[in-house]
Structures are given as structure tokens and as C-alpha cells.
Short mmCIF file of C-alpha atoms in Angstrom, two decimals:
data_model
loop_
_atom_site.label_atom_id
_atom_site.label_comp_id
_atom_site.label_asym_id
_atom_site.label_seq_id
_atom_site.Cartn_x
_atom_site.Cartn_y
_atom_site.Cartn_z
CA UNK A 1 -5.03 -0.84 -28.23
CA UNK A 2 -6.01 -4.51 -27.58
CA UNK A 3 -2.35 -5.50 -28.15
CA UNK A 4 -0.94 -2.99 -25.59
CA UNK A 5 -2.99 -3.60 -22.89
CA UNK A 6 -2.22 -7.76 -23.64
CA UNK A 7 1.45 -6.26 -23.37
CA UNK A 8 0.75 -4.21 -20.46
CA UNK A 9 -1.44 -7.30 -18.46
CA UNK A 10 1.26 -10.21 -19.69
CA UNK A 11 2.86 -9.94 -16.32
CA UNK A 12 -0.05 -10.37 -13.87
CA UNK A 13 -1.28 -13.61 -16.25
CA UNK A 14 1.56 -14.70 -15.93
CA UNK A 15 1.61 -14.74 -11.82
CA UNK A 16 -1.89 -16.17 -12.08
CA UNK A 17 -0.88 -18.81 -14.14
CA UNK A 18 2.57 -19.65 -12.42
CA UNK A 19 0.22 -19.43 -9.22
CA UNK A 20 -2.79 -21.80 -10.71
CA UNK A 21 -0.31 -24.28 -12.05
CA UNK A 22 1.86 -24.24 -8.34
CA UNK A 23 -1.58 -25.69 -6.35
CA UNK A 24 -2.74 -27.80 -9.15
CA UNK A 25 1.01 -29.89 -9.26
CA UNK A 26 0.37 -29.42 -5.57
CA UNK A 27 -2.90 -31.01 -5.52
CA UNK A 28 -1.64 -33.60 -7.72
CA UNK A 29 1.21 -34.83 -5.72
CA UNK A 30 -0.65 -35.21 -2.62
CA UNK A 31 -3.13 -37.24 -4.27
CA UNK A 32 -0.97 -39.20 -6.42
CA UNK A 33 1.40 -39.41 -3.03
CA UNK A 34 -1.17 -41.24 -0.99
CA UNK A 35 -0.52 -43.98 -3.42
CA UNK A 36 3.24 -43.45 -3.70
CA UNK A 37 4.38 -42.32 -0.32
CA UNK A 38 5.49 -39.00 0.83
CA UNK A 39 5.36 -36.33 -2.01
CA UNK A 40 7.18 -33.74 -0.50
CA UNK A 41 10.49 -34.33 -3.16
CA UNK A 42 8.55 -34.09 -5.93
CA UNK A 43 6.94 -31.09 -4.99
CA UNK A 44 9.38 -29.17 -3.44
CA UNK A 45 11.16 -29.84 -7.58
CA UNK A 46 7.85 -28.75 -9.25
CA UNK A 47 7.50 -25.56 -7.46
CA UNK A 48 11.07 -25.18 -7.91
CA UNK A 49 11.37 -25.71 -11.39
CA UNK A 50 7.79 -23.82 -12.19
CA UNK A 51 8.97 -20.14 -10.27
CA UNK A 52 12.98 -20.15 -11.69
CA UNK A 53 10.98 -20.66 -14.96
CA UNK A 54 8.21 -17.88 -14.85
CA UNK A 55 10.74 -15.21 -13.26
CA UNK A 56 13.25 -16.27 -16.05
CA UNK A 57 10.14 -15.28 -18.20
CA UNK A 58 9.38 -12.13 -16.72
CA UNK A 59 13.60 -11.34 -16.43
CA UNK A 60 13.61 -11.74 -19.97
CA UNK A 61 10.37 -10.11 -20.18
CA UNK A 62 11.19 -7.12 -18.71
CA UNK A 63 14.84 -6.85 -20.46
CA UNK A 64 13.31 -6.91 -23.75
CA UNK A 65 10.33 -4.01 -22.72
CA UNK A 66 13.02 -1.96 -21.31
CA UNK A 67 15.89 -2.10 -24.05
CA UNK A 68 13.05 -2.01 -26.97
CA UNK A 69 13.07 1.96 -25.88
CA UNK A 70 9.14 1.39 -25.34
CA UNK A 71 9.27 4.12 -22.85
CA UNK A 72 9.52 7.43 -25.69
CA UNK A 73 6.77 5.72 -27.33
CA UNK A 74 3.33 7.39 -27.57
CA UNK A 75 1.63 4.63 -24.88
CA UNK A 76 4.72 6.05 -22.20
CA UNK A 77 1.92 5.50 -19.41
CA UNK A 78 1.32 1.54 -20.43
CA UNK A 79 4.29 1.10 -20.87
CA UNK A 80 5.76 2.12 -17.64
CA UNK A 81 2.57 0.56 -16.05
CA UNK A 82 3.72 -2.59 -17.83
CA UNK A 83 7.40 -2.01 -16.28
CA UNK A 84 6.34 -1.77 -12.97
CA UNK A 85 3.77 -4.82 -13.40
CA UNK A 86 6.49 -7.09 -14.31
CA UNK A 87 7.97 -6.73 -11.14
CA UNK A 88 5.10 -6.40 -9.04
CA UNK A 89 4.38 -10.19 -10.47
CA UNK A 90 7.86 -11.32 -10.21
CA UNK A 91 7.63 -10.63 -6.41
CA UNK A 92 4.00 -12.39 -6.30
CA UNK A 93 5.88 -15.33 -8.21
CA UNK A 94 8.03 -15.74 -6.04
CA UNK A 95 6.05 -15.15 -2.70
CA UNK A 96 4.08 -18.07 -4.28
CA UNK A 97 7.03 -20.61 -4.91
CA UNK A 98 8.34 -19.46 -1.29
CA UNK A 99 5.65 -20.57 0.52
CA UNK A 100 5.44 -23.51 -1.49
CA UNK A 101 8.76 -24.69 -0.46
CA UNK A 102 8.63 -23.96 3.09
CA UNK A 103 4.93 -25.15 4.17
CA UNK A 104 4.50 -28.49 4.51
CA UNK A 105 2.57 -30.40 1.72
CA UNK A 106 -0.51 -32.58 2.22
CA UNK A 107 -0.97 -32.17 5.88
CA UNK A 108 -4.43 -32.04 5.58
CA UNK A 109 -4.97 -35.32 3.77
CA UNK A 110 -2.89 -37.46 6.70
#
């Protein structure tokens, strides 16, 4: 049971660690870009890089729960909940890399 729910939950850890991982390169180029100059390249890479990656993960992710035949198992509610989690989170993934790209980094520390 332990293992399905993992299975079922991968999707949403996923977002929050794509989404924890986004603000702390964030935080680290601003700081690091006091030093160096403007930031804004480097960051507007990471967060680049960092979303393609986890919705390649969660593409993949989702390919491999769907063509497994999961869905005739006997944990058919999990594993559509899982289904339908994997793209709830690849949305959230991307919402996150989105705004990323398009606000302006380290305003507040100017």
C-alpha cells in the first residue's frame, strides 16, 4: 500500500521539488549576482533547464503509468488519481518556470 500511494504522490513531490529547487537557484543567483553583475542570464537558463527537465520526467512519467495497463489493476482509483496528478503537477511545473522567466529577478535586493 505504501508503494502505491509513493506511486500515486510521485507527481506532486515532484512539483514541490522542481518548485523548491526554482527559488533556491533563484536565491542563489541574486546573491551570488551582487558580486557578479546582473543574474538575470543565468537564471532565466536554470529555470529553463530545471522545468523542460521535471515535465520531461513527468511526460515520461505518465507514458510509462498509462501504457503499463495500471488502470485494470485492482488499485483502478490510485491509479487514475495518480494519472490525473501527473498532470495537475505538470501544469503547476510549469506555472512555476513561467513566472520565473517572465518576472524580473532580484528587484528587491537593488
Amino acid at each position: 500500500m505504501t508503494r502505491a500511494l509513493l506511486r500515486t504522490l510521485f507527481g506532486p513531490l515532484l512539483w514541490a521539488v522542481h518548485f523548491s529547487l526554482l527559488y533556491l537557484l533563484h536565491t542563489a543567483f541574486c546573491v551570488m549576482g551582487v558580486r557578479m553583475g546582473d543574474p538575470a542570464a543565468a537564471m532565466l537558463l536554470s529555470s529553463l533547464l530545471l522545468t523542460l527537465g521535471a515535465v520531461a520526467l513527468l511526460a515520461w512519467l505518465f507514458v510509462l503509468r498509462w501504457r503499463s495497463g495500471a488502470l485494470q489493476s485492482a488499485n483502478g482509483f490510485l491509479n487514475e488519481a495518480s494519472l490525473l496528478l501527473i498532470v495537475l503537477s505538470a501544469a503547476g511545473v510549469v506555472w512555476a518556470g513561467a513566472a520565473a522567466g517572465f518576472i524580473e529577478g532580484c528587484a528587491s535586493l537593488r
